[in-house]
Short mmCIF file of C-alpha atoms in Angstrom, two decimals:
data_model
loop_
_atom_site.label_atom_id
_atom_site.label_comp_id
_atom_site.label_asym_id
_atom_site.label_seq_id
_atom_site.Cartn_x
_atom_site.Cartn_y
_atom_site.Cartn_z
CA MET A 1322 0.00 0.00 0.00
CA SER A 1323 1.57 3.24 -1.06
CA VAL A 1324 2.01 5.91 1.53
CA LEU A 1325 2.58 9.48 0.46
CA ARG A 1326 5.98 10.68 1.47
CA PRO A 1327 7.07 14.28 1.10
CA LEU A 1328 10.64 13.74 -0.04
CA ASP A 1329 10.53 10.61 -2.17
CA LYS A 1330 10.73 12.49 -5.44
CA LEU A 1331 12.87 15.31 -6.70
CA PRO A 1332 11.25 18.72 -6.59
CA GLY A 1333 10.26 20.41 -9.80
CA LEU A 1334 11.92 23.72 -10.51
CA ASN A 1335 9.70 26.65 -9.65
CA THR A 1336 6.68 24.38 -9.51
CA ALA A 1337 4.34 23.68 -6.67
CA THR A 1338 1.86 20.83 -6.63
CA ILE A 1339 -1.14 20.87 -4.38
CA LEU A 1340 -3.27 17.80 -3.78
CA LEU A 1341 -6.89 18.31 -2.77
CA VAL A 1342 -8.55 15.31 -1.15
CA GLY A 1343 -12.29 15.22 -0.62
CA THR A 1344 -15.50 13.46 -1.59
CA GLU A 1345 -17.30 16.45 -3.09
CA ASP A 1346 -16.07 16.54 -6.69
CA ALA A 1347 -17.88 19.69 -7.69
CA LEU A 1348 -16.52 21.67 -4.74
CA LEU A 1349 -12.96 20.50 -5.31
CA GLN A 1350 -13.19 21.41 -8.98
CA GLN A 1351 -14.45 24.90 -8.09
CA LEU A 1352 -11.70 25.45 -5.57
CA ALA A 1353 -9.05 24.22 -8.00
CA ASP A 1354 -10.29 26.53 -10.75
CA ALA A 1355 -10.30 29.48 -8.36
CA MET A 1356 -6.78 28.70 -7.21
CA LEU A 1357 -5.42 28.43 -10.73
CA LYS A 1358 -6.84 31.81 -11.61
CA GLU A 1359 -4.88 33.49 -8.85
CA ASP A 1360 -1.42 34.88 -9.44
CA CYS A 1361 1.31 32.76 -8.05
CA ALA A 1362 5.05 33.31 -7.98
CA SER A 1363 5.72 29.71 -9.01
CA GLU A 1364 3.90 27.53 -11.46
CA LEU A 1365 1.00 25.88 -9.71
CA LYS A 1366 -0.39 22.42 -10.35
CA VAL A 1367 -3.48 21.15 -8.60
CA HIS A 1368 -4.36 17.50 -8.34
CA LEU A 1369 -7.75 16.27 -7.16
CA ALA A 1370 -8.39 12.98 -5.45
CA LYS A 1371 -11.44 11.44 -3.88
CA SER A 1372 -9.44 9.54 -1.31
CA LEU A 1373 -6.04 8.10 -0.59
CA PRO A 1374 -4.09 5.94 -1.46
CA LEU A 1375 -3.49 7.35 -4.91
CA PRO A 1376 -3.16 4.88 -7.76
CA SER A 1377 0.49 4.09 -8.31
CA SER A 1378 0.12 3.53 -12.03
CA VAL A 1379 0.17 7.25 -12.81
CA THR A 1380 3.36 9.33 -12.77
CA ARG A 1381 2.88 12.53 -10.91
CA PRO A 1382 5.17 15.26 -9.64
CA ARG A 1383 6.15 15.57 -6.00
CA ILE A 1384 3.29 16.73 -3.85
CA ASP A 1385 4.12 19.82 -1.87
CA LEU A 1386 0.88 20.44 -0.02
CA ILE A 1387 -2.13 18.29 0.78
CA MET A 1388 -5.44 19.94 1.66
CA PHE A 1389 -8.09 17.65 3.07
CA VAL A 1390 -11.55 19.03 2.37
CA VAL A 1391 -14.29 18.14 4.83
CA ASN A 1392 -17.89 19.06 4.15
CA LEU A 1393 -19.59 19.73 7.47
CA HIS A 1394 -22.93 18.74 5.94
CA SER A 1395 -21.79 15.19 5.34
CA LYS A 1396 -20.39 12.74 7.86
CA TYR A 1397 -19.26 10.60 4.96
CA SER A 1398 -16.71 13.20 3.87
CA LEU A 1399 -15.29 13.32 7.40
CA ARG A 1400 -14.95 9.53 7.52
CA ASN A 1401 -13.33 9.56 4.09
CA VAL A 1402 -10.73 12.10 5.23
CA GLU A 1403 -10.06 10.11 8.40
CA GLU A 1404 -9.43 6.99 6.33
CA SER A 1405 -7.20 8.85 3.91
CA LEU A 1406 -5.06 10.30 6.68
CA HIS A 1407 -3.72 6.82 7.36
CA HIS A 1408 -2.01 6.82 3.98
CA VAL A 1409 0.05 9.90 4.60
CA ASP A 1410 3.51 9.66 6.05
CA ALA A 1411 4.03 11.29 9.44
CA THR A 1412 6.66 13.71 8.13
CA PHE A 1413 4.10 15.25 5.84
CA PHE A 1414 2.42 16.80 8.85
CA LEU A 1415 5.35 19.12 9.47
CA GLY A 1416 3.68 21.99 7.66
CA LYS A 1417 2.63 20.34 4.42
CA VAL A 1418 -0.91 19.35 5.32
CA GLY A 1419 -3.94 21.52 5.88
CA PHE A 1420 -7.62 20.98 6.55
CA LEU A 1421 -10.41 22.86 4.87
CA ALA A 1422 -13.88 22.72 6.38
CA THR A 1423 -16.74 23.87 4.23
CA GLY A 1424 -20.39 24.49 4.97
CA ALA A 1425 -20.15 25.93 8.46
CA GLY A 1426 -22.22 28.92 7.36
CA ARG A 1427 -25.39 26.90 6.95
CA GLU A 1428 -25.66 25.75 10.55
CA SER A 1429 -29.04 24.09 9.98
CA HIS A 1430 -27.54 21.63 7.51
CA CYS A 1431 -24.54 20.58 9.54
CA SER A 1432 -24.27 16.97 10.61
CA VAL A 1433 -20.68 17.28 11.79
CA HIS A 1434 -19.94 19.53 14.71
CA ARG A 1435 -17.28 22.19 14.15
CA ASN A 1436 -15.38 20.98 17.19
CA THR A 1437 -14.90 17.55 15.63
CA VAL A 1438 -12.91 19.08 12.78
CA VAL A 1439 -11.10 21.43 15.15
CA LYS A 1440 -10.06 18.43 17.22
CA LEU A 1441 -8.96 16.57 14.10
CA ALA A 1442 -6.78 19.45 12.95
CA HIS A 1443 -5.40 19.85 16.44
CA THR A 1444 -4.52 16.17 16.67
CA TYR A 1445 -2.59 16.35 13.41
CA ARG A 1446 -1.00 19.69 14.30
CA SER A 1447 -2.13 21.17 11.01
CA PRO A 1448 -3.92 24.42 10.19
CA LEU A 1449 -7.65 24.45 9.68
CA LEU A 1450 -9.46 26.89 7.43
CA PHE A 1451 -13.18 27.40 7.37
CA CYS A 1452 -14.76 28.47 4.12
CA ASP A 1453 -17.87 28.02 2.10
CA LEU A 1454 -17.46 26.38 -1.27
CA GLU A 1455 -21.15 26.10 -2.13
CA HIS A 1456 -22.42 27.50 -5.40
CA HIS A 1457 -22.76 31.05 -4.28
CA PRO A 1458 -21.09 33.91 -6.17
CA PHE A 1459 -20.32 36.00 -3.08
CA LEU A 1460 -19.01 33.15 -1.05
CA GLN A 1461 -16.86 31.95 -3.87
CA LYS A 1462 -15.01 35.22 -3.80
CA ASP A 1463 -14.73 35.06 -0.03
CA CYS A 1464 -13.29 31.60 -0.34
CA GLN A 1465 -10.73 32.89 -2.72
CA MET A 1466 -9.74 35.66 -0.38
CA VAL A 1467 -9.72 33.54 2.76
CA SER A 1468 -8.07 30.35 1.71
CA LEU A 1469 -5.92 31.28 -1.22
CA PRO A 1470 -3.50 33.72 0.36
CA ARG A 1471 -2.63 31.05 2.89
CA THR A 1472 -2.15 28.28 0.38
CA MET A 1473 -0.43 30.55 -2.07
CA GLU A 1474 2.25 31.53 0.33
CA GLN A 1475 3.07 27.96 1.18
CA PRO A 1476 4.00 26.52 -2.23
CA PRO A 1477 6.89 28.91 -2.92
CA ARG A 1478 8.47 27.63 0.26
CA CYS A 1479 8.07 24.08 -0.96
CA SER A 1480 9.41 24.49 -4.44
CA ALA A 1481 12.90 23.79 -5.64
CA HIS A 1482 15.85 24.63 -3.49
CA PRO A 1483 18.61 25.16 -6.00
CA ALA A 1484 21.24 24.01 -3.55
CA ARG A 1485 19.70 20.53 -3.47
CA SER A 1486 18.82 20.10 -7.13
CA PRO A 1487 21.58 18.42 -9.15
CA ILE A 1488 20.52 20.07 -12.41
CA PRO A 1489 22.39 23.26 -13.24
CA GLN A 1490 19.90 26.01 -13.82
CA GLN A 1491 19.40 29.69 -14.29
CA PRO A 1492 18.98 31.80 -11.15
CA GLU A 1493 15.66 30.91 -9.61
CA ARG A 1494 12.94 33.41 -8.95
CA GLY A 1495 10.40 33.45 -6.16
CA ALA A 1496 11.91 30.63 -4.15
CA ILE A 1497 11.68 30.52 -0.36
CA MET B 448 -39.37 7.84 -1.66
CA LEU B 449 -37.55 4.83 -0.39
CA ARG B 450 -39.02 3.11 2.62
CA VAL B 451 -37.37 0.47 4.70
CA GLY B 452 -39.81 -1.23 7.03
CA PRO B 453 -39.27 -2.77 10.41
CA GLY B 454 -39.20 -6.24 8.91
CA LEU B 455 -35.67 -5.74 7.73
CA ALA B 456 -34.50 -5.01 11.23
CA ALA B 457 -34.69 -8.67 12.18
CA ASP B 458 -30.96 -9.18 11.80
CA PHE B 459 -30.17 -5.97 13.57
CA ILE B 460 -28.47 -7.39 16.59
CA PHE B 461 -24.93 -7.68 15.37
CA CYS B 462 -21.57 -6.66 16.71
CA PRO B 463 -21.36 -2.90 16.58
CA VAL B 464 -18.80 -1.57 14.16
CA VAL B 465 -15.91 -0.34 16.21
CA ARG B 466 -14.28 2.72 14.75
CA SER B 467 -11.42 4.39 16.48
CA PHE B 468 -8.97 7.09 15.68
CA SER B 469 -5.61 5.40 15.61
CA LEU B 470 -2.65 7.69 15.96
CA GLN B 471 -0.03 5.17 16.89
CA TYR B 472 2.00 5.76 13.75
CA LEU B 473 2.30 9.45 14.44
CA CYS B 474 4.82 10.15 17.13
CA LEU B 475 6.04 13.63 17.80
CA GLU B 476 7.50 12.94 21.18
CA THR B 477 7.56 16.34 22.79
CA MET B 478 3.90 17.02 22.10
CA ASP B 479 2.27 13.71 22.89
CA SER B 480 2.25 14.03 26.65
CA CYS B 481 -0.34 16.79 26.75
CA ASP B 482 -2.85 14.93 24.63
CA THR B 483 -3.03 11.63 26.43
CA PRO B 484 -4.85 12.07 29.70
CA GLU B 485 -4.58 8.35 30.32
CA SER B 486 -0.81 8.44 30.34
CA THR B 487 0.52 7.44 33.70
CA PRO B 488 2.26 10.01 35.89
CA ARG B 489 5.50 8.11 35.39
CA GLN B 490 5.37 8.60 31.62
CA ARG B 491 4.57 12.23 31.98
CA ALA B 492 7.41 12.72 34.42
CA SER B 493 9.87 10.98 32.15
CA SER B 494 8.96 13.13 29.16
CA ARG B 495 9.38 16.22 31.28
CA LEU B 496 12.80 14.99 32.29
CA LYS B 497 13.57 14.38 28.65
CA ASP B 498 12.73 18.00 27.86
CA TYR B 499 14.91 19.10 30.69
CA PHE B 500 17.88 17.07 29.58
CA ILE B 501 17.60 18.06 25.97
CA GLY B 502 18.40 21.51 27.22
CA ALA B 503 15.21 23.43 26.64
CA THR B 504 15.73 26.99 27.69
CA PRO B 505 13.30 28.52 30.19
CA LEU B 506 11.82 30.57 27.36
CA GLN B 507 11.13 27.45 25.33
CA LYS B 508 9.54 25.76 28.31
CA ARG B 509 7.35 28.74 28.96
CA LEU B 510 6.31 28.88 25.32
CA GLU B 511 5.47 25.20 25.46
CA SER B 512 3.27 25.60 28.52
CA VAL B 513 1.51 28.60 26.99
CA ARG B 514 1.03 26.62 23.84
CA ARG B 515 -0.54 23.78 25.78
CA GLN B 516 -2.95 26.17 27.44
CA THR B 517 -3.98 28.09 24.35
CA SER B 518 -4.36 25.11 22.05
CA PHE B 519 -7.58 24.36 23.80
CA VAL B 520 -9.76 21.84 22.11
CA PRO B 521 -13.27 21.80 23.51
CA THR B 522 -14.21 18.41 24.89
CA PRO B 523 -17.24 16.78 23.31
CA PRO B 524 -20.43 17.15 25.32
CA ARG B 525 -21.75 14.55 27.71
CA ARG B 526 -25.40 14.79 28.37
CA LYS B 527 -27.65 13.19 30.90
CA ILE B 528 -30.31 10.79 29.68
CA PRO B 529 -33.67 12.39 30.51
CA GLN B 530 -34.98 11.04 33.79
CA CYS B 531 -38.13 11.83 35.66
CA SER B 532 -37.15 14.89 37.64
CA GLN B 533 -38.55 15.48 41.11
CA LEU B 534 -40.30 18.66 40.09
CA GLN B 535 -42.17 16.92 37.41
CA GLU B 536 -43.92 14.61 39.81
CA ASP B 537 -45.68 17.65 41.21
CA VAL B 538 -47.19 18.39 37.84
CA ASP B 539 -50.66 17.12 37.31
CA PRO B 540 -50.62 14.89 34.21
CA GLN B 541 -54.08 16.10 33.30
CA LYS B 542 -52.99 19.71 33.19
CA VAL B 543 -50.13 19.10 30.80
CA ALA B 544 -51.91 16.52 28.68
CA PHE B 545 -52.83 19.21 26.20
CA LEU B 546 -49.12 19.81 25.52
CA LEU B 547 -48.63 16.28 24.25
CA HIS B 548 -49.49 14.95 20.81
CA LYS B 549 -49.49 18.40 19.26
CA GLN B 550 -47.02 19.70 16.74
CA TRP B 551 -45.18 22.73 18.12
CA THR B 552 -43.08 25.15 16.10
CA LEU B 553 -39.97 26.20 17.99
CA TYR B 554 -38.56 29.67 18.43
CA SER B 555 -35.78 30.98 20.59
CA LEU B 556 -36.51 34.12 22.57
CA THR B 557 -34.17 36.64 24.12
CA PRO B 558 -34.92 37.63 27.75
CA LEU B 559 -38.08 39.67 28.37
CA TYR B 560 -37.63 43.10 29.88
CA LYS B 561 -39.85 44.06 32.83
CA PHE B 562 -42.21 41.13 32.51
CA SER B 563 -44.21 40.45 35.64
CA TYR B 564 -46.30 37.41 36.50
CA THR B 565 -48.76 39.51 38.47
CA ASN B 566 -49.88 41.45 35.43
CA LEU B 567 -51.06 38.48 33.40
CA LYS B 568 -54.67 39.73 33.27
CA GLU B 569 -53.54 43.09 32.01
CA TYR B 570 -51.40 41.49 29.35
CA SER B 571 -54.39 39.42 28.23
CA LYS B 572 -56.44 42.58 27.73
CA LEU B 573 -53.67 44.42 25.92
CA LEU B 574 -52.89 41.55 23.62
CA GLY B 575 -56.57 40.98 22.91
CA ALA B 576 -56.99 44.62 21.94
CA PHE B 577 -53.87 44.49 19.78
CA ILE B 578 -55.06 41.43 17.92
CA ALA B 579 -58.51 42.90 17.33
CA ALA B 580 -56.94 46.07 15.97
CA GLU B 581 -54.60 44.16 13.72
CA LYS B 582 -57.38 42.03 12.33
CA GLN B 583 -59.51 45.05 11.58
CA LYS B 584 -56.61 46.64 9.80
CA GLY B 585 -57.11 44.04 7.14
CA LEU B 586 -53.89 42.16 7.69
CA ALA B 587 -55.51 38.81 8.14
CA VAL B 588 -58.97 39.11 6.69
CA GLU B 589 -60.85 35.93 6.17
CA VAL B 590 -64.43 35.87 5.07
CA GLY B 591 -66.81 34.83 7.79
CA GLU B 592 -64.29 34.81 10.58
CA ASP B 593 -65.48 35.59 14.02
CA PHE B 594 -63.61 38.63 15.35
CA ASN B 595 -64.72 37.97 18.88
CA ILE B 596 -61.66 36.45 20.34
CA LYS B 597 -60.37 36.20 23.84
CA VAL B 598 -56.78 36.00 24.93
CA ILE B 599 -55.80 34.22 28.11
CA PHE B 600 -52.43 34.34 29.80
CA SER B 601 -51.92 31.68 32.40
CA ALA B 602 -49.01 30.31 34.36
CA LEU B 603 -47.93 26.74 33.77
CA LEU B 604 -46.93 25.39 37.13
CA GLY B 605 -44.22 22.82 37.44
CA MET B 606 -42.70 23.25 33.98
CA LYS B 607 -39.21 23.95 35.13
CA GLY B 608 -36.00 22.07 35.66
CA THR B 609 -34.63 23.65 38.82
CA GLN B 610 -36.11 26.07 41.33
CA ARG B 611 -34.12 28.87 39.75
CA ASP B 612 -35.90 28.56 36.42
CA PRO B 613 -38.64 31.12 35.87
CA GLU B 614 -42.22 29.88 35.71
CA ALA B 615 -43.50 28.90 32.34
CA PHE B 616 -46.59 30.65 31.07
CA LEU B 617 -49.14 29.95 28.43
CA VAL B 618 -50.96 32.19 25.97
CA GLN B 619 -54.12 31.00 24.34
CA ILE B 620 -56.40 32.61 21.81
CA LEU B 621 -59.95 31.40 22.14
CA SER B 622 -62.90 32.28 20.01
CA LYS B 623 -65.72 33.70 22.08
CA SER B 624 -68.93 31.82 21.81
CA GLN B 625 -71.72 33.68 20.02
CA LEU B 626 -74.31 33.21 22.71
CA PRO B 627 -73.37 35.25 25.80
CA SER B 628 -75.88 33.44 27.98
CA GLU B 629 -74.15 30.13 27.51
CA ASN B 630 -70.80 31.49 28.82
CA ARG B 631 -68.94 28.58 27.36
CA GLU B 632 -65.24 28.70 26.56
CA GLY B 633 -64.80 28.85 22.83
CA LYS B 634 -62.57 26.83 20.59
CA VAL B 635 -58.84 27.25 21.06
CA LEU B 636 -57.49 28.90 17.94
CA TRP B 637 -53.89 29.29 18.87
CA THR B 638 -51.66 28.19 21.73
CA GLY B 639 -48.21 29.34 22.63
CA TRP B 640 -46.11 28.76 25.68
CA PHE B 641 -42.82 30.05 27.03
CA CYS B 642 -40.58 28.01 29.21
CA CYS B 643 -37.09 27.62 30.54
CA ILE B 644 -35.78 24.25 31.66
CA PHE B 645 -32.32 24.11 33.27
CA GLY B 646 -31.42 27.47 31.82
CA ASP B 647 -28.69 28.17 34.36
CA SER B 648 -26.11 29.32 31.84
CA LEU B 649 -28.40 32.11 30.67
CA LEU B 650 -29.88 33.01 34.06
CA GLU B 651 -26.44 33.77 35.42
CA THR B 652 -25.71 36.37 32.79
CA VAL B 653 -28.81 38.56 32.91
CA SER B 654 -29.82 41.20 35.41
CA GLU B 655 -32.89 41.37 37.67
CA ASP B 656 -35.18 43.21 35.27
CA PHE B 657 -35.10 40.46 32.71
CA THR B 658 -37.11 37.27 32.71
CA CYS B 659 -35.43 34.43 30.84
CA LEU B 660 -37.74 32.14 29.00
CA PRO B 661 -35.66 31.19 25.98
CA LEU B 662 -37.90 28.51 24.52
CA PHE B 663 -41.14 29.42 22.81
CA LEU B 664 -43.47 26.80 21.34
CA ALA B 665 -46.40 27.73 19.14
CA ASN B 666 -49.28 25.76 17.71
CA GLY B 667 -51.76 27.35 15.37
CA ALA B 668 -51.95 29.65 12.39
CA GLU B 669 -48.72 31.29 11.33
CA THR B 670 -50.37 34.73 11.06
CA ASN B 671 -51.36 34.59 14.71
CA THR B 672 -47.83 33.60 15.69
CA ALA B 673 -46.45 36.55 13.78
CA MET B 674 -48.91 39.00 15.40
CA ILE B 675 -48.24 37.77 18.89
CA GLY B 676 -44.53 37.83 18.22
CA THR B 677 -44.75 41.46 17.13
CA TRP B 678 -46.67 42.40 20.29
CA PHE B 679 -44.15 40.70 22.56
CA GLN B 680 -41.25 42.29 20.72
CA LYS B 681 -42.78 45.74 21.13
CA THR B 682 -43.86 45.32 24.73
CA PHE B 683 -40.92 43.49 26.24
CA ASP B 684 -38.06 44.41 23.90
CA CYS B 685 -37.20 40.86 23.05
CA TYR B 686 -36.50 39.06 19.81
CA PHE B 687 -37.91 35.86 18.38
CA SER B 688 -36.02 33.73 15.95
CA PRO B 689 -37.02 30.38 14.51
CA LEU B 690 -35.11 27.52 16.04
CA ALA B 691 -33.87 25.07 13.43
CA ILE B 692 -32.47 21.73 14.53
CA ASN B 693 -29.52 20.52 12.49
CA ALA B 694 -28.69 16.91 11.70
CA TYR B 695 -26.05 16.78 14.42
CA ASN B 696 -28.59 17.65 17.12
CA LEU B 697 -31.21 15.36 15.61
CA SER B 698 -28.86 12.40 15.93
CA TRP B 699 -28.25 13.36 19.58
CA MET B 700 -31.99 13.46 20.13
CA ALA B 701 -32.41 10.07 18.48
CA ALA B 702 -29.80 8.53 20.76
CA MET B 703 -31.10 10.19 23.93
CA TRP B 704 -34.72 9.30 23.29
CA THR B 705 -33.89 5.72 22.35
CA ALA B 706 -32.02 5.49 25.63
CA CYS B 707 -35.13 6.38 27.64
CA LYS B 708 -36.72 3.43 29.40
CA MET B 709 -40.27 2.92 28.29
CA ASP B 710 -42.85 0.49 29.57
CA HIS B 711 -44.47 0.08 26.24
CA TYR B 712 -43.68 1.60 22.89
CA MET B 713 -46.31 3.60 21.14
CA ALA B 714 -44.62 4.20 17.83
CA THR B 715 -41.88 2.79 15.66
CA THR B 716 -38.54 4.52 15.64
CA GLU B 717 -38.30 6.26 12.31
CA PHE B 718 -35.65 8.37 10.58
CA LEU B 719 -36.01 10.46 7.47
CA TRP B 720 -33.07 11.51 5.32
CA SER B 721 -33.08 13.96 2.47
CA VAL B 722 -30.75 13.32 -0.44
CA PRO B 723 -29.94 16.49 -2.34
CA CYS B 724 -30.07 15.50 -5.96
CA SER B 725 -31.51 17.20 -9.00
CA PRO B 726 -34.09 17.52 -10.40
CA GLN B 727 -36.23 15.91 -7.73
CA ARG B 728 -35.29 15.47 -4.10
CA LEU B 729 -35.11 11.92 -2.83
CA ASP B 730 -36.30 11.10 0.68
CA ILE B 731 -35.23 7.96 2.46
CA SER B 732 -37.32 6.77 5.37
CA TYR B 733 -35.97 4.10 7.68
CA ALA B 734 -38.22 2.54 10.29
CA ILE B 735 -36.98 0.28 13.08
CA HIS B 736 -38.88 -1.63 15.68
CA PRO B 737 -38.41 0.38 18.91
CA GLU B 738 -37.28 -2.63 20.91
CA ASP B 739 -34.57 -3.38 18.35
CA ALA B 740 -33.41 0.21 18.50
CA LYS B 741 -33.24 0.00 22.29
CA ALA B 742 -31.30 -3.27 22.10
CA LEU B 743 -28.83 -1.66 19.70
CA TRP B 744 -28.47 1.31 22.00
CA ASP B 745 -27.87 -0.95 25.00
CA SER B 746 -25.06 -2.73 23.18
CA VAL B 747 -23.41 0.62 22.43
CA HIS B 748 -24.02 2.35 25.74
CA LYS B 749 -21.34 2.18 28.42
CA THR B 750 -21.54 4.91 31.04
CA PRO B 751 -24.78 4.59 32.99
CA GLY B 752 -26.93 7.70 33.07
CA GLU B 753 -24.91 9.65 30.51
CA VAL B 754 -24.69 9.86 26.77
CA THR B 755 -21.36 10.67 25.11
CA GLN B 756 -20.47 11.80 21.62
CA GLU B 757 -18.78 8.48 20.82
CA GLU B 758 -21.90 6.53 21.72
CA VAL B 759 -24.11 8.72 19.54
CA ASP B 760 -21.68 8.39 16.62
CA LEU B 761 -21.47 4.63 17.07
CA PHE B 762 -25.23 4.28 17.26
CA MET B 763 -25.73 6.21 14.06
CA ASP B 764 -22.84 4.44 12.33
CA CYS B 765 -24.47 1.09 13.06
CA LEU B 766 -27.63 2.27 11.35
CA TYR B 767 -25.68 3.66 8.41
CA SER B 768 -23.60 0.53 7.90
CA HIS B 769 -26.66 -1.72 8.13
CA PHE B 770 -28.37 0.36 5.48
CA HIS B 771 -25.25 0.40 3.32
CA ARG B 772 -24.96 -3.36 3.52
CA HIS B 773 -28.40 -3.78 2.05
CA PHE B 774 -28.72 -0.86 -0.31
CA LYS B 775 -25.18 0.32 -1.00
CA ILE B 776 -26.23 3.88 -0.17
CA HIS B 777 -24.08 5.96 2.16
CA LEU B 778 -26.62 7.59 4.45
CA SER B 779 -23.83 9.53 6.11
CA ALA B 780 -23.53 11.60 2.92
CA THR B 781 -27.17 12.67 3.16
CA ARG B 782 -28.92 14.98 5.56
CA LEU B 783 -30.96 13.74 8.51
CA VAL B 784 -34.19 15.63 8.45
CA ARG B 785 -36.59 13.96 10.86
CA VAL B 786 -36.35 11.69 13.87
CA SER B 787 -39.37 10.05 15.39
CA THR B 788 -39.38 7.87 18.48
CA SER B 789 -41.91 6.84 21.12
CA VAL B 790 -40.74 9.70 23.32
CA ALA B 791 -40.98 12.53 20.80
CA SER B 792 -40.50 13.38 17.19
CA ALA B 793 -38.52 16.30 15.79
CA HIS B 794 -38.12 17.84 12.34
CA THR B 795 -35.18 19.89 11.20
CA ASP B 796 -37.40 22.92 10.47
CA GLY B 797 -37.92 23.30 14.21
CA LYS B 798 -41.09 21.30 14.70
CA ILE B 799 -41.54 19.01 17.62
CA LYS B 800 -44.20 16.67 18.91
CA ILE B 801 -43.89 15.22 22.39
CA LEU B 802 -45.59 11.90 22.91
CA CYS B 803 -44.54 10.80 26.33
CA HIS B 804 -45.54 12.61 29.50
CA LYS B 805 -42.76 11.02 31.51
CA TYR B 806 -39.90 12.60 29.55
CA LEU B 807 -41.48 15.95 28.78
CA ILE B 808 -39.03 17.85 30.95
CA GLY B 809 -36.08 15.96 29.49
CA VAL B 810 -37.04 16.80 25.92
CA LEU B 811 -37.64 20.45 26.82
CA ALA B 812 -34.29 20.64 28.62
CA TYR B 813 -32.42 19.75 25.44
CA LEU B 814 -34.51 22.19 23.39
CA THR B 815 -33.83 24.92 25.93
CA GLU B 816 -30.13 24.23 25.57
CA LEU B 817 -30.39 24.63 21.79
CA ALA B 818 -32.40 27.85 22.19
CA ILE B 819 -29.85 29.31 24.61
CA PHE B 820 -27.07 28.36 22.23
CA GLN B 821 -28.84 30.18 19.42
CA ILE B 822 -29.35 33.30 21.51
CA GLU B 823 -25.73 33.54 22.58
#
């Protein structure tokens, strides 16, 4: 069973890869589209997955950041994230994992208590962001403003360190 | 609409699915000690020694202790299973019988300013005049309706959790009978009552002039509810808001009410889920024989007299996995909309029907807690 490890592949130069894991395909797609529209110092790649482990048949670049998306309206998405967390190596949790909780705004539809997700994020020592990814034009913009600055500032830190890369290259921009 | 009848529950008694959060593979040594309350004092002492020997500076140690304090994760709630409280035994079952078997719409109400129990007759007159004026204004004109209505405010004795709780009171709109000689009480058109059960957390925060009755239940025409709400808001400077019950609280109610001991069961235990799919919404109804539900609860339940978050989750997970085994549908991805047991039934829109006199106070206590939470 493949476990995601942060350093098992060489980093891409000036590239950052974010993996979004969650059961709600439409929401993940929306978030990914919004992220790609934003300006980023490095080149940004976003991968979407329903759950982990990822199929090993596909070649993919090194994953720099994993965001687990939990929909507070659905207990199933929380269980799915909990199962997927078992397939992530412990060293990933040193700053390369985040949790995104969506749907807290509509309190009447929530089947998962906010504190459950807070406790989950606390247990894994990872940041938790609350946003609303439902199909709402205002909230979509809010989501961009709330979650993107945070995720955008992380990838440049994760992208290529020229000192480690064996390939000779031109002076890098926007690293660290 | 998909219905699953009680017949399918025959093979319900099976080993409950045990789900636990396993963190054994994750070991960040310096942090673990604060998160495991079960760790023995010896382990905690040794990790502290380890910190000391690694050469943590006093600043680092202070930062670590501040970090432990501020990274506060609220503990999940533990609630008491509704029992027959002592105060309830003083209540005459006949007097509260009219509260049962009726569908009540729930509202949460902020504290009333300068409300006095001695002025109930005066309030009746004022409210009656207000309603008559409103109806004549043409707001709620119905052909052939009798405008001769009477409003009665009365105190509901015994509907409280502790002695500190304010007395509950009842408002009724009755239609006056046409023949004055008969002097008969007319038909009840609308009923509403205000109560506070175990509202200690709210009572502590308000001053003397305020009366805290956070839970308001109404039965009758919506127009009447709106009118009476407006009068109360103007007279006592309070605010009504509809109390919706989300799926999380509905599953707590299901577990708590299934846990109640009943001599005989009046109704099947039924759940209703709403699946959001286009174009037409799909509703899934799942009915279980109440004794099977109680047996399942007993196999899950550990601490006597209390219900914990884990037990509620386990109870619901058993239902979900049973359903999944037969229909391959993940109920946990849908929204729980209605729960109905022999004790009471609740709908997510804030509608409740209490069926059992014995646990009336228990049901109201939980609803009061939700109302207080909404106010704060």
